[in-house]
Amino acid sequence: IVYAGDEPIGYIQIYNAHDFPREDNDSLADFPDSLASLDIFIGEKEFLGKGLGSRIIKQFLVEYVDPHFDACLIDPDTANIKAVRTYENAGFKKIKMVKEGAITWMMREKI
């Protein structure tokens, strides 16, 4: 659970990307064996658009992802420009478009 002070405002979770098949069965065979994936959601409207997403992701990567994985893969909807920009601000790079360009695969390697 993500908190702003004492108030829960969202969640972030991590999982092994190889444990869950990608949509359209796109292969992860060319990716590191030690590959995380994450989901984040900020549900309180007053906390949106304040740059919190990329700050939360950066901290989460350093504290929870990097100690256990060599890289992290995310797959936002390409049309969700704010999400793509948030991930770029957190250090992710676009690496592949899937589902006829509807989904953007992005990866960040351990620092």
mmCIF file of C-alpha atoms in Angstrom:
data_model
loop_
_atom_site.group_PDB
_atom_site.id
_atom_site.type_symbol
_atom_site.label_atom_id
_atom_site.label_comp_id
_atom_site.label_asym_id
_atom_site.label_seq_id
_atom_site.Cartn_x
_atom_site.Cartn_y
_atom_site.Cartn_z
ATOM 1 C CA ILE A 1 0.000 0.000 0.000
ATOM 2 C CA VAL A 2 1.283 3.469 -0.878
ATOM 3 C CA TYR A 3 0.766 6.143 1.767
ATOM 4 C CA ALA A 4 0.968 9.928 1.755
ATOM 5 C CA GLY A 5 1.549 10.532 5.422
ATOM 6 C CA ASP A 6 -1.033 8.346 7.132
ATOM 7 C CA GLU A 7 -3.411 8.280 4.163
ATOM 8 C CA PRO A 8 -3.452 5.273 1.803
ATOM 9 C CA ILE A 9 -3.479 6.621 -1.747
ATOM 10 C CA GLY A 10 -2.732 3.559 -3.886
ATOM 11 C CA TYR A 11 -0.731 0.393 -4.264
ATOM 12 C CA ILE A 12 2.316 -0.964 -6.017
ATOM 13 C CA GLN A 13 3.182 -4.629 -6.468
ATOM 14 C CA ILE A 14 6.023 -6.663 -7.915
ATOM 15 C CA TYR A 15 6.124 -10.112 -9.450
ATOM 16 C CA ASN A 16 8.400 -12.295 -11.542
ATOM 17 C CA ALA A 17 7.598 -11.412 -15.173
ATOM 18 C CA HIS A 18 8.368 -14.967 -16.313
ATOM 19 C CA ASP A 19 5.610 -16.343 -14.067
ATOM 20 C CA PHE A 20 2.849 -14.743 -16.135
ATOM 21 C CA PRO A 21 2.572 -15.119 -19.919
ATOM 22 C CA ARG A 22 2.349 -11.886 -21.879
ATOM 23 C CA GLU A 23 -0.701 -11.080 -23.947
ATOM 24 C CA ASP A 24 -0.626 -12.746 -27.369
ATOM 25 C CA ASN A 25 1.976 -15.144 -25.900
ATOM 26 C CA ASP A 26 4.833 -12.791 -26.758
ATOM 27 C CA SER A 27 7.997 -14.486 -25.557
ATOM 28 C CA LEU A 28 10.278 -13.192 -22.829
ATOM 29 C CA ALA A 29 13.006 -15.643 -23.859
ATOM 30 C CA ASP A 30 15.369 -12.847 -24.969
ATOM 31 C CA PHE A 31 15.018 -11.007 -21.652
ATOM 32 C CA PRO A 32 17.020 -11.526 -18.462
ATOM 33 C CA ASP A 33 16.095 -14.602 -16.434
ATOM 34 C CA SER A 34 15.868 -12.332 -13.405
ATOM 35 C CA LEU A 35 13.051 -10.079 -14.651
ATOM 36 C CA ALA A 36 10.482 -8.314 -12.482
ATOM 37 C CA SER A 37 7.285 -6.648 -13.503
ATOM 38 C CA LEU A 38 5.212 -4.212 -11.496
ATOM 39 C CA ASP A 39 1.792 -2.664 -11.269
ATOM 40 C CA ILE A 40 1.047 0.700 -9.693
ATOM 41 C CA PHE A 41 -2.215 2.474 -9.034
ATOM 42 C CA ILE A 42 -2.819 5.853 -7.426
ATOM 43 C CA GLY A 43 -6.520 6.001 -6.670
ATOM 44 C CA GLU A 44 -6.938 9.292 -4.855
ATOM 45 C CA LYS A 45 -7.549 12.060 -7.423
ATOM 46 C CA GLU A 46 -5.947 14.820 -5.369
ATOM 47 C CA PHE A 47 -2.614 12.978 -5.605
ATOM 48 C CA LEU A 48 -2.643 12.638 -9.419
ATOM 49 C CA GLY A 49 -0.607 14.939 -11.654
ATOM 50 C CA LYS A 50 1.880 15.829 -8.924
ATOM 51 C CA GLY A 51 4.834 13.710 -10.076
ATOM 52 C CA LEU A 52 4.305 11.189 -7.291
ATOM 53 C CA GLY A 53 4.082 8.195 -9.627
ATOM 54 C CA SER A 54 7.655 8.383 -10.895
ATOM 55 C CA ARG A 55 8.999 9.168 -7.405
ATOM 56 C CA ILE A 56 7.134 6.199 -5.922
ATOM 57 C CA ILE A 57 8.346 3.904 -8.710
ATOM 58 C CA LYS A 58 11.982 5.038 -8.380
ATOM 59 C CA GLN A 59 11.986 4.408 -4.638
ATOM 60 C CA PHE A 60 10.220 1.055 -5.038
ATOM 61 C CA LEU A 61 12.738 -0.046 -7.678
ATOM 62 C CA VAL A 62 15.711 0.766 -5.453
ATOM 63 C CA GLU A 63 14.227 -0.769 -2.312
ATOM 64 C CA TYR A 64 12.374 -3.810 -3.636
ATOM 65 C CA VAL A 65 13.223 -4.606 -7.248
ATOM 66 C CA ASP A 66 16.977 -4.025 -7.590
ATOM 67 C CA PRO A 67 17.940 -6.230 -4.622
ATOM 68 C CA HIS A 68 16.202 -9.233 -6.213
ATOM 69 C CA PHE A 69 16.042 -8.732 -10.005
ATOM 70 C CA ASP A 70 18.378 -7.646 -12.805
ATOM 71 C CA ALA A 71 15.684 -5.735 -14.704
ATOM 72 C CA CYS A 72 12.044 -4.687 -14.618
ATOM 73 C CA LEU A 73 9.552 -4.893 -17.496
ATOM 74 C CA ILE A 74 6.298 -2.957 -17.725
ATOM 75 C CA ASP A 75 3.684 -2.891 -20.461
ATOM 76 C CA PRO A 76 1.470 0.197 -20.370
ATOM 77 C CA ASP A 77 -1.221 0.955 -22.894
ATOM 78 C CA THR A 78 0.487 3.054 -25.578
ATOM 79 C CA ALA A 79 -2.410 5.529 -25.575
ATOM 80 C CA ASN A 80 -1.852 6.205 -21.867
ATOM 81 C CA ILE A 81 0.711 8.915 -22.524
ATOM 82 C CA LYS A 82 0.841 10.000 -18.870
ATOM 83 C CA ALA A 83 1.739 6.470 -17.745
ATOM 84 C CA VAL A 84 4.399 6.090 -20.443
ATOM 85 C CA ARG A 85 5.912 9.460 -19.454
ATOM 86 C CA THR A 86 5.813 8.486 -15.761
ATOM 87 C CA TYR A 87 7.715 5.272 -16.490
ATOM 88 C CA GLU A 88 10.246 7.145 -18.638
ATOM 89 C CA ASN A 89 10.792 9.601 -15.770
ATOM 90 C CA ALA A 90 11.425 6.600 -13.513
ATOM 91 C CA GLY A 91 14.178 5.324 -15.845
ATOM 92 C CA PHE A 92 12.310 2.921 -18.137
ATOM 93 C CA LYS A 93 13.107 2.812 -21.866
ATOM 94 C CA LYS A 94 10.735 1.796 -24.652
ATOM 95 C CA ILE A 95 11.906 -1.483 -26.130
ATOM 96 C CA LYS A 96 9.045 -3.029 -28.120
ATOM 97 C CA MET A 97 5.514 -2.388 -29.353
ATOM 98 C CA VAL A 98 3.053 -5.307 -29.268
ATOM 99 C CA LYS A 99 -0.613 -5.872 -30.050
ATOM 100 C CA GLU A 100 -0.280 -3.807 -33.241
ATOM 101 C CA GLY A 101 1.214 -0.912 -31.281
ATOM 102 C CA ALA A 102 -1.490 -0.828 -28.596
ATOM 103 C CA ILE A 103 0.950 -1.880 -25.841
ATOM 104 C CA THR A 104 4.423 -0.471 -25.212
ATOM 105 C CA TRP A 105 6.956 -2.712 -23.534
ATOM 106 C CA MET A 106 9.394 -0.750 -21.406
ATOM 107 C CA MET A 107 12.361 -1.965 -19.403
ATOM 108 C CA ARG A 108 14.645 -0.605 -16.729
ATOM 109 C CA GLU A 109 17.832 -2.428 -15.825
ATOM 110 C CA LYS A 110 19.184 -2.518 -12.295
ATOM 111 C CA ILE A 111 21.335 0.480 -11.471
#
